[in-house]
Every structure is written in C-alpha cells, then in structure tokens.
Amino acid sequence: MRSATCARSIDSSLMRIGLLSDIHANLEALKAVLEHLDAQGSDALVCLGDFVGYGPDPNEVIDRVRTLAAAVIRGNHDRAASTITNLDDFNPAARSAVEWTRRQLRAENLQYLAQLPAGPLQVDGLSLVHGAFQDEDEYVFVPEQALDSLVLAPGPLTFFGHTHMQGGFTLREASAQAIVLRASWVDVSVTRLPIEAGTRYMLNPGSIGQPRDGDARAAFVIVDANQALVEFWRVPYDIGSVQERLRDARLPETLGTRLSTGH
Ligand code: ZN
C-alpha cells in the first residue's frame, strides 16, 4: 500500500471490495450504486478516477466519494478540471463540461482533485489504473491493447476504467482474450466471473455516470476475495432527473442524450 493520503490500509484477502469508476458528476447514478452496495454488502470502496466531467453534480459526487473510498486514483477529467491542462484531446462537449466544472468546483474539491495520484496504485494485491498500466490516458478496447498491462502488472488482478465499457481481458498461456460477460439482449443485473489460478485479468467495472457499452444502467463491480470471484453489476437509476439537471445547467444536449442510449 502506498502512503498516499487517498489510500488507507485495507485487507483485500478478507473482503468484498466495491470498485467504482467514471462517475462523471452523476449523483443520481452514484446514489443508486451506493444503495446497492450497502444491500449487497461491501467492506471497502475503491475509485478508479473521473469523478467529474460531463455530469451536473461535481461537488456532491466528490463530497460523497472522498469520505467513503479507501483508495482513489485520478482520471483525465479530474486532472483537466483541477490543473492547467491542454484540452485539445477533449471533444467540444467534453471540453465545455470541463470548463463548466472548473467554475463549479469548491476550492477544497478542486484541491482534492489536484492532489489525487495517477495510477498505477497497488492496493493489497490489486493494481488500479485509469487507462492502462503504462499510461493513465491510454484507452484499452481490445485484447492487443490490454497485453502490456496484463504483462506489466505485478499481480494477476488489474482494474481499469476510461473506456466506460464493462468487461475486460484475460491472459492465459500467452494468449490475451476479451471477456464476454453476457449476450447483449439478456437483461441481467449481475454476472459473476470466477478468478482462476494461472490467469491474469484486466477488468473494467464500467462507468457509473455515463455508460458507453449499450446498457444505460450504472455499472460497477464487487471483488469477493473469499469466493475468488468478481461480480459485474448493473443498476437502474433516474436518468430523466439527471437530464433535467443537465438542461438547467445549460450543459451540451448530447451529454443528456447519451445517458439514455448508453453509447
Ligand atoms: Zn471517463
């Protein structure tokens, strides 16, 4: 465990750990996930970055997560909102959301985002990264892009975000494969993935605040160390009320539309 202020000591060997990523200032989705985590039982929370950007409630999201999370790394939107960052890599809607977020953030929350560590962060056997192991800003969509992280991580379990796609990749006998969680037409709320000895995993909890994998429900995972499995969860939330808040804040229309389509 690194001694960063955002990583407290947790013992993952005894626990169910909730992993949250890409919340993107969507308080409604976060509240639904936290309620669900309470009901399912989780002993610690970990966050893989992108607290803010896109959504209408950056301060409320930070207020909640900073008191609850045992370990946190930053995402590219957290860095963009809290430091002098060149926004050339952001599309117009993302850029105007970053600029809006900068104006909204309370000083203490701006300061909180600015001091978040970049991944990789090692937390009791788990590697946490926002994008890829070797580069926090790299997108990992396909097995070939996951290979470096799968090989470089010190342990068998790495968690990443950034793509907003729930799922991930395995490395077994020198072959990297995508994990197929479920058929896209099957509307289940949880898929359980057994963790097998001799296999390395790079797993994405999906996005809480702006899913892009075709399922509009908020996404997260619970790692169950006792049972050696990872649970991939989807929970519904009140998307309409977030779209209303986006309109009130005069944030770009497209940000609301993609919440309902999940793309
Ligand atoms: Zn993101």
mmCIF file of C-alpha atoms and ligand atoms in Angstrom:
data_model
loop_
_atom_site.group_PDB
_atom_site.id
_atom_site.type_symbol
_atom_site.label_atom_id
_atom_site.label_comp_id
_atom_site.label_asym_id
_atom_site.label_seq_id
_atom_site.Cartn_x
_atom_site.Cartn_y
_atom_site.Cartn_z
ATOM 1 C CA MET A 1 0.000 0.000 0.000
ATOM 2 C CA ARG A 2 1.383 3.401 -0.975
ATOM 3 C CA SER A 3 1.282 6.037 1.709
ATOM 4 C CA ALA A 4 -0.753 8.486 -0.394
ATOM 5 C CA THR A 5 -3.431 10.281 1.600
ATOM 6 C CA CYS A 6 -6.049 8.729 -0.671
ATOM 7 C CA ALA A 7 -5.099 5.122 0.111
ATOM 8 C CA ARG A 8 -5.931 3.748 3.527
ATOM 9 C CA SER A 9 -4.914 0.255 4.513
ATOM 10 C CA ILE A 10 -7.438 -2.377 3.528
ATOM 11 C CA ASP A 11 -7.053 -6.132 3.718
ATOM 12 C CA SER A 12 -8.440 -7.439 0.445
ATOM 13 C CA SER A 13 -7.996 -11.073 1.485
ATOM 14 C CA LEU A 14 -10.993 -10.862 3.821
ATOM 15 C CA MET A 15 -13.265 -8.614 1.917
ATOM 16 C CA ARG A 16 -15.827 -7.668 -0.600
ATOM 17 C CA ILE A 17 -14.455 -4.571 -2.301
ATOM 18 C CA GLY A 18 -16.662 -2.283 -4.390
ATOM 19 C CA LEU A 19 -14.845 -0.802 -7.399
ATOM 20 C CA LEU A 20 -16.302 2.395 -8.868
ATOM 21 C CA SER A 21 -15.119 4.178 -11.999
ATOM 22 C CA ASP A 22 -16.056 7.083 -14.266
ATOM 23 C CA ILE A 23 -18.773 8.543 -12.032
ATOM 24 C CA HIS A 24 -18.607 11.781 -14.028
ATOM 25 C CA ALA A 25 -20.566 14.001 -11.639
ATOM 26 C CA ASN A 26 -23.692 11.862 -11.937
ATOM 27 C CA LEU A 27 -25.019 11.941 -8.361
ATOM 28 C CA GLU A 28 -28.265 10.059 -9.121
ATOM 29 C CA ALA A 29 -26.351 7.102 -10.568
ATOM 30 C CA LEU A 30 -23.831 7.167 -7.699
ATOM 31 C CA LYS A 31 -26.604 7.153 -5.075
ATOM 32 C CA ALA A 32 -28.248 4.124 -6.736
ATOM 33 C CA VAL A 33 -24.906 2.285 -6.760
ATOM 34 C CA LEU A 34 -24.084 3.121 -3.117
ATOM 35 C CA GLU A 35 -27.513 1.890 -2.009
ATOM 36 C CA HIS A 36 -26.981 -1.292 -3.937
ATOM 37 C CA LEU A 37 -23.504 -1.783 -2.463
ATOM 38 C CA ASP A 38 -24.986 -1.414 1.012
ATOM 39 C CA ALA A 39 -27.622 -4.031 0.256
ATOM 40 C CA GLN A 40 -25.098 -6.439 -1.271
ATOM 41 C CA GLY A 41 -22.560 -5.958 1.499
ATOM 42 C CA SER A 42 -19.186 -4.408 0.772
ATOM 43 C CA ASP A 43 -16.374 -3.727 3.207
ATOM 44 C CA ALA A 44 -14.345 -1.170 1.261
ATOM 45 C CA LEU A 45 -14.697 1.133 -1.715
ATOM 46 C CA VAL A 46 -12.091 1.916 -4.337
ATOM 47 C CA CYS A 47 -12.388 4.519 -7.132
ATOM 48 C CA LEU A 48 -10.582 4.411 -10.482
ATOM 49 C CA GLY A 49 -10.928 8.085 -11.396
ATOM 50 C CA ASP A 50 -13.063 10.508 -13.390
ATOM 51 C CA PHE A 51 -15.153 11.796 -10.509
ATOM 52 C CA VAL A 52 -16.132 14.793 -12.623
ATOM 53 C CA GLY A 53 -16.737 15.929 -16.210
ATOM 54 C CA TYR A 54 -19.973 15.585 -18.224
ATOM 55 C CA GLY A 55 -22.407 15.493 -15.270
ATOM 56 C CA PRO A 56 -24.199 18.232 -13.296
ATOM 57 C CA ASP A 57 -23.130 17.436 -9.692
ATOM 58 C CA PRO A 58 -19.324 17.509 -9.361
ATOM 59 C CA ASN A 59 -19.161 18.811 -5.769
ATOM 60 C CA GLU A 60 -21.781 16.410 -4.412
ATOM 61 C CA VAL A 61 -20.069 13.420 -6.053
ATOM 62 C CA ILE A 62 -16.655 14.351 -4.634
ATOM 63 C CA ASP A 63 -18.164 15.018 -1.176
ATOM 64 C CA ARG A 64 -19.639 11.500 -1.134
ATOM 65 C CA VAL A 65 -16.734 9.525 -2.531
ATOM 66 C CA ARG A 66 -13.899 11.220 -0.666
ATOM 67 C CA THR A 67 -15.392 10.239 2.694
ATOM 68 C CA LEU A 68 -16.178 6.662 1.615
ATOM 69 C CA ALA A 69 -13.304 5.475 -0.574
ATOM 70 C CA ALA A 70 -10.331 3.615 0.865
ATOM 71 C CA ALA A 71 -8.228 4.159 -2.253
ATOM 72 C CA VAL A 72 -8.565 6.564 -5.173
ATOM 73 C CA ILE A 73 -6.653 7.441 -8.347
ATOM 74 C CA ARG A 74 -7.277 10.326 -10.732
ATOM 75 C CA GLY A 75 -8.785 10.211 -14.209
ATOM 76 C CA ASN A 76 -8.093 12.505 -17.160
ATOM 77 C CA HIS A 77 -11.209 14.595 -16.428
ATOM 78 C CA ASP A 78 -10.147 15.080 -12.783
ATOM 79 C CA ARG A 79 -6.750 16.277 -13.973
ATOM 80 C CA ALA A 80 -8.311 18.524 -16.630
ATOM 81 C CA ALA A 81 -10.757 20.119 -14.193
ATOM 82 C CA SER A 82 -8.200 20.813 -11.474
ATOM 83 C CA THR A 83 -4.924 21.633 -13.204
ATOM 84 C CA ILE A 84 -3.686 23.645 -16.145
ATOM 85 C CA THR A 85 -4.280 21.036 -18.809
ATOM 86 C CA ASN A 86 -4.359 21.401 -22.551
ATOM 87 C CA LEU A 87 -7.908 20.470 -23.602
ATOM 88 C CA ASP A 88 -7.043 19.664 -27.243
ATOM 89 C CA ASP A 89 -7.738 15.954 -26.657
ATOM 90 C CA PHE A 90 -11.300 16.664 -25.487
ATOM 91 C CA ASN A 91 -14.222 16.797 -27.909
ATOM 92 C CA PRO A 92 -16.310 20.021 -27.828
ATOM 93 C CA ALA A 93 -18.986 18.660 -25.440
ATOM 94 C CA ALA A 94 -16.368 17.230 -23.061
ATOM 95 C CA ARG A 95 -14.384 20.476 -23.202
ATOM 96 C CA SER A 96 -17.327 22.687 -22.352
ATOM 97 C CA ALA A 97 -18.205 20.304 -19.483
ATOM 98 C CA VAL A 98 -14.628 20.577 -18.147
ATOM 99 C CA GLU A 99 -14.787 24.382 -18.305
ATOM 100 C CA TRP A 100 -18.204 24.403 -16.594
ATOM 101 C CA THR A 101 -16.880 22.000 -13.919
ATOM 102 C CA ARG A 102 -13.876 24.252 -13.213
ATOM 103 C CA ARG A 103 -16.279 27.116 -12.481
ATOM 104 C CA GLN A 104 -18.490 24.975 -10.199
ATOM 105 C CA LEU A 105 -15.910 23.230 -8.029
ATOM 106 C CA ARG A 106 -15.499 24.481 -4.461
ATOM 107 C CA ALA A 107 -11.876 25.320 -3.618
ATOM 108 C CA GLU A 108 -11.473 22.312 -1.319
ATOM 109 C CA ASN A 109 -12.769 19.934 -4.001
ATOM 110 C CA LEU A 110 -10.542 21.486 -6.656
ATOM 111 C CA GLN A 111 -7.652 20.942 -4.274
ATOM 112 C CA TYR A 112 -8.779 17.353 -3.606
ATOM 113 C CA LEU A 113 -8.819 16.516 -7.337
ATOM 114 C CA ALA A 114 -5.473 18.226 -7.922
ATOM 115 C CA GLN A 115 -3.694 16.064 -5.328
ATOM 116 C CA LEU A 116 -5.081 12.692 -6.469
ATOM 117 C CA PRO A 117 -2.311 10.285 -7.502
ATOM 118 C CA ALA A 118 -2.032 8.911 -11.020
ATOM 119 C CA GLY A 119 -2.242 5.152 -11.333
ATOM 120 C CA PRO A 120 -0.947 2.539 -11.151
ATOM 121 C CA LEU A 121 -1.723 2.295 -7.440
ATOM 122 C CA GLN A 122 -1.189 -1.037 -5.696
ATOM 123 C CA VAL A 123 -3.832 -1.808 -3.086
ATOM 124 C CA ASP A 124 -3.231 -5.064 -1.281
ATOM 125 C CA GLY A 125 -2.712 -7.213 -4.342
ATOM 126 C CA LEU A 126 -4.906 -5.261 -6.770
ATOM 127 C CA SER A 127 -3.445 -2.906 -9.411
ATOM 128 C CA LEU A 128 -5.561 0.181 -10.069
ATOM 129 C CA VAL A 129 -5.156 2.235 -13.261
ATOM 130 C CA HIS A 130 -7.429 4.718 -15.024
ATOM 131 C CA GLY A 131 -6.465 3.919 -18.633
ATOM 132 C CA ALA A 132 -3.617 1.408 -18.977
ATOM 133 C CA PHE A 133 -0.830 0.241 -16.680
ATOM 134 C CA GLN A 134 1.878 2.081 -18.634
ATOM 135 C CA ASP A 135 -0.171 5.222 -19.443
ATOM 136 C CA GLU A 136 -3.102 6.659 -17.476
ATOM 137 C CA ASP A 137 -4.568 8.233 -20.641
ATOM 138 C CA GLU A 138 -4.435 5.189 -22.932
ATOM 139 C CA TYR A 139 -7.718 3.570 -23.996
ATOM 140 C CA VAL A 140 -7.910 -0.233 -23.829
ATOM 141 C CA PHE A 141 -10.688 -1.541 -26.075
ATOM 142 C CA VAL A 142 -9.259 -4.779 -27.499
ATOM 143 C CA PRO A 143 -7.015 -7.628 -26.254
ATOM 144 C CA GLU A 144 -3.933 -6.359 -28.143
ATOM 145 C CA GLN A 145 -4.177 -3.050 -26.251
ATOM 146 C CA ALA A 146 -4.522 -4.897 -22.930
ATOM 147 C CA LEU A 147 -1.421 -7.018 -23.420
ATOM 148 C CA ASP A 148 1.129 -4.545 -21.979
ATOM 149 C CA SER A 149 -0.942 -4.001 -18.827
ATOM 150 C CA LEU A 150 -1.579 -7.725 -18.395
ATOM 151 C CA VAL A 151 2.160 -8.409 -18.583
ATOM 152 C CA LEU A 152 3.463 -5.370 -16.652
ATOM 153 C CA ALA A 153 1.130 -5.545 -13.613
ATOM 154 C CA PRO A 154 2.826 -7.119 -10.591
ATOM 155 C CA GLY A 155 -0.188 -9.273 -9.702
ATOM 156 C CA PRO A 156 -2.898 -11.194 -11.558
ATOM 157 C CA LEU A 157 -5.710 -8.642 -10.992
ATOM 158 C CA THR A 158 -5.679 -5.171 -12.573
ATOM 159 C CA PHE A 159 -8.711 -2.866 -12.676
ATOM 160 C CA PHE A 160 -9.087 -0.040 -15.175
ATOM 161 C CA GLY A 161 -11.687 2.443 -16.409
ATOM 162 C CA HIS A 162 -11.595 5.228 -19.042
ATOM 163 C CA THR A 163 -13.439 3.365 -21.861
ATOM 164 C CA HIS A 164 -16.758 3.198 -19.951
ATOM 165 C CA MET A 165 -17.170 -0.407 -21.176
ATOM 166 C CA GLN A 166 -17.852 -3.049 -18.532
ATOM 167 C CA GLY A 167 -15.845 -6.258 -19.005
ATOM 168 C CA GLY A 168 -12.151 -6.774 -19.649
ATOM 169 C CA PHE A 169 -9.447 -9.152 -20.749
ATOM 170 C CA THR A 170 -7.601 -12.290 -19.670
ATOM 171 C CA LEU A 171 -4.089 -13.525 -20.327
ATOM 172 C CA ARG A 172 -3.787 -17.292 -20.281
ATOM 173 C CA GLU A 173 -0.935 -19.315 -21.799
ATOM 174 C CA ALA A 174 0.394 -16.208 -23.592
ATOM 175 C CA SER A 175 -2.964 -15.509 -25.252
ATOM 176 C CA ALA A 176 -4.973 -12.344 -24.482
ATOM 177 C CA GLN A 177 -8.758 -12.642 -24.878
ATOM 178 C CA ALA A 178 -11.759 -10.393 -24.339
ATOM 179 C CA ILE A 179 -14.196 -11.487 -21.624
ATOM 180 C CA VAL A 180 -17.740 -11.949 -22.881
ATOM 181 C CA LEU A 181 -19.911 -11.097 -19.895
ATOM 182 C CA ARG A 182 -23.334 -11.840 -21.330
ATOM 183 C CA ALA A 183 -25.336 -11.766 -24.516
ATOM 184 C CA SER A 184 -26.294 -8.134 -25.125
ATOM 185 C CA TRP A 185 -30.033 -8.920 -25.193
ATOM 186 C CA VAL A 186 -30.017 -10.549 -21.749
ATOM 187 C CA ASP A 187 -31.156 -8.046 -19.167
ATOM 188 C CA VAL A 188 -29.463 -9.367 -16.014
ATOM 189 C CA SER A 189 -28.252 -7.266 -13.110
ATOM 190 C CA VAL A 190 -25.170 -9.307 -12.176
ATOM 191 C CA THR A 191 -22.662 -11.581 -13.915
ATOM 192 C CA ARG A 192 -20.154 -13.495 -11.788
ATOM 193 C CA LEU A 193 -16.647 -14.167 -13.119
ATOM 194 C CA PRO A 194 -14.601 -16.822 -11.262
ATOM 195 C CA ILE A 195 -10.931 -15.878 -10.812
ATOM 196 C CA GLU A 196 -8.758 -18.811 -11.885
ATOM 197 C CA ALA A 197 -5.188 -19.542 -10.823
ATOM 198 C CA GLY A 198 -2.667 -19.152 -13.648
ATOM 199 C CA THR A 199 -4.741 -16.472 -15.433
ATOM 200 C CA ARG A 200 -4.091 -12.711 -15.391
ATOM 201 C CA TYR A 201 -7.022 -10.303 -15.561
ATOM 202 C CA MET A 202 -7.517 -6.698 -16.623
ATOM 203 C CA LEU A 203 -11.084 -5.827 -15.624
ATOM 204 C CA ASN A 204 -13.245 -2.763 -16.136
ATOM 205 C CA PRO A 205 -16.139 -2.095 -13.724
ATOM 206 C CA GLY A 206 -17.770 0.035 -16.425
ATOM 207 C CA SER A 207 -18.970 3.588 -15.889
ATOM 208 C CA ILE A 208 -21.359 4.727 -13.183
ATOM 209 C CA GLY A 209 -22.153 8.102 -14.673
ATOM 210 C CA GLN A 210 -22.002 7.639 -18.454
ATOM 211 C CA PRO A 211 -22.018 4.001 -19.695
ATOM 212 C CA ARG A 212 -20.961 3.549 -23.342
ATOM 213 C CA ASP A 213 -21.434 -0.203 -23.767
ATOM 214 C CA GLY A 214 -25.055 -0.098 -24.868
ATOM 215 C CA ASP A 215 -26.547 -0.606 -21.391
ATOM 216 C CA ALA A 216 -27.698 2.682 -19.844
ATOM 217 C CA ARG A 217 -27.746 1.331 -16.280
ATOM 218 C CA ALA A 218 -24.945 2.370 -13.882
ATOM 219 C CA ALA A 219 -22.073 -0.152 -13.868
ATOM 220 C CA PHE A 220 -19.660 -1.248 -11.126
ATOM 221 C CA VAL A 221 -18.007 -4.386 -9.717
ATOM 222 C CA ILE A 222 -17.596 -6.109 -6.382
ATOM 223 C CA VAL A 223 -14.475 -8.229 -5.853
ATOM 224 C CA ASP A 224 -15.222 -11.100 -3.491
ATOM 225 C CA ALA A 225 -11.832 -12.265 -2.256
ATOM 226 C CA ASN A 226 -13.211 -15.148 -0.170
ATOM 227 C CA GLN A 227 -15.006 -16.704 -3.085
ATOM 228 C CA ALA A 228 -12.367 -15.732 -5.682
ATOM 229 C CA LEU A 229 -14.864 -14.079 -7.982
ATOM 230 C CA VAL A 230 -15.687 -10.699 -9.455
ATOM 231 C CA GLU A 231 -19.330 -9.604 -9.695
ATOM 232 C CA PHE A 232 -20.183 -7.260 -12.591
ATOM 233 C CA TRP A 233 -23.286 -5.276 -11.602
ATOM 234 C CA ARG A 234 -25.775 -3.029 -13.437
ATOM 235 C CA VAL A 235 -28.305 -0.919 -11.548
ATOM 236 C CA PRO A 236 -31.026 1.365 -12.940
ATOM 237 C CA TYR A 237 -31.360 4.972 -11.793
ATOM 238 C CA ASP A 238 -33.498 8.009 -12.605
ATOM 239 C CA ILE A 239 -31.881 9.138 -15.880
ATOM 240 C CA GLY A 240 -34.635 11.693 -16.564
ATOM 241 C CA SER A 241 -33.813 13.719 -13.460
ATOM 242 C CA VAL A 242 -30.134 13.936 -14.464
ATOM 243 C CA GLN A 243 -31.117 15.075 -17.955
ATOM 244 C CA GLU A 244 -33.218 17.802 -16.342
ATOM 245 C CA ARG A 245 -30.267 18.931 -14.208
ATOM 246 C CA LEU A 246 -28.054 18.983 -17.316
ATOM 247 C CA ARG A 247 -30.573 21.198 -19.096
ATOM 248 C CA ASP A 248 -30.816 23.530 -16.068
ATOM 249 C CA ALA A 249 -27.016 23.821 -16.056
ATOM 250 C CA ARG A 250 -27.052 24.515 -19.822
ATOM 251 C CA LEU A 251 -24.586 21.708 -20.462
ATOM 252 C CA PRO A 252 -24.494 20.321 -24.043
ATOM 253 C CA GLU A 253 -27.653 18.435 -25.076
ATOM 254 C CA THR A 254 -25.634 15.435 -26.331
ATOM 255 C CA LEU A 255 -24.496 14.667 -22.764
ATOM 256 C CA GLY A 256 -28.106 14.012 -21.751
ATOM 257 C CA THR A 257 -28.964 12.011 -24.854
ATOM 258 C CA ARG A 258 -26.111 9.556 -24.418
ATOM 259 C CA LEU A 259 -27.249 8.779 -20.857
ATOM 260 C CA SER A 260 -30.454 7.194 -22.207
ATOM 261 C CA THR A 261 -28.815 5.358 -25.093
ATOM 262 C CA GLY A 262 -25.808 4.090 -23.130
ATOM 263 C CA HIS A 263 -23.487 4.906 -26.038
HETATM 264 ZN ZN ZN B 1 -14.325 8.740 -18.085
#
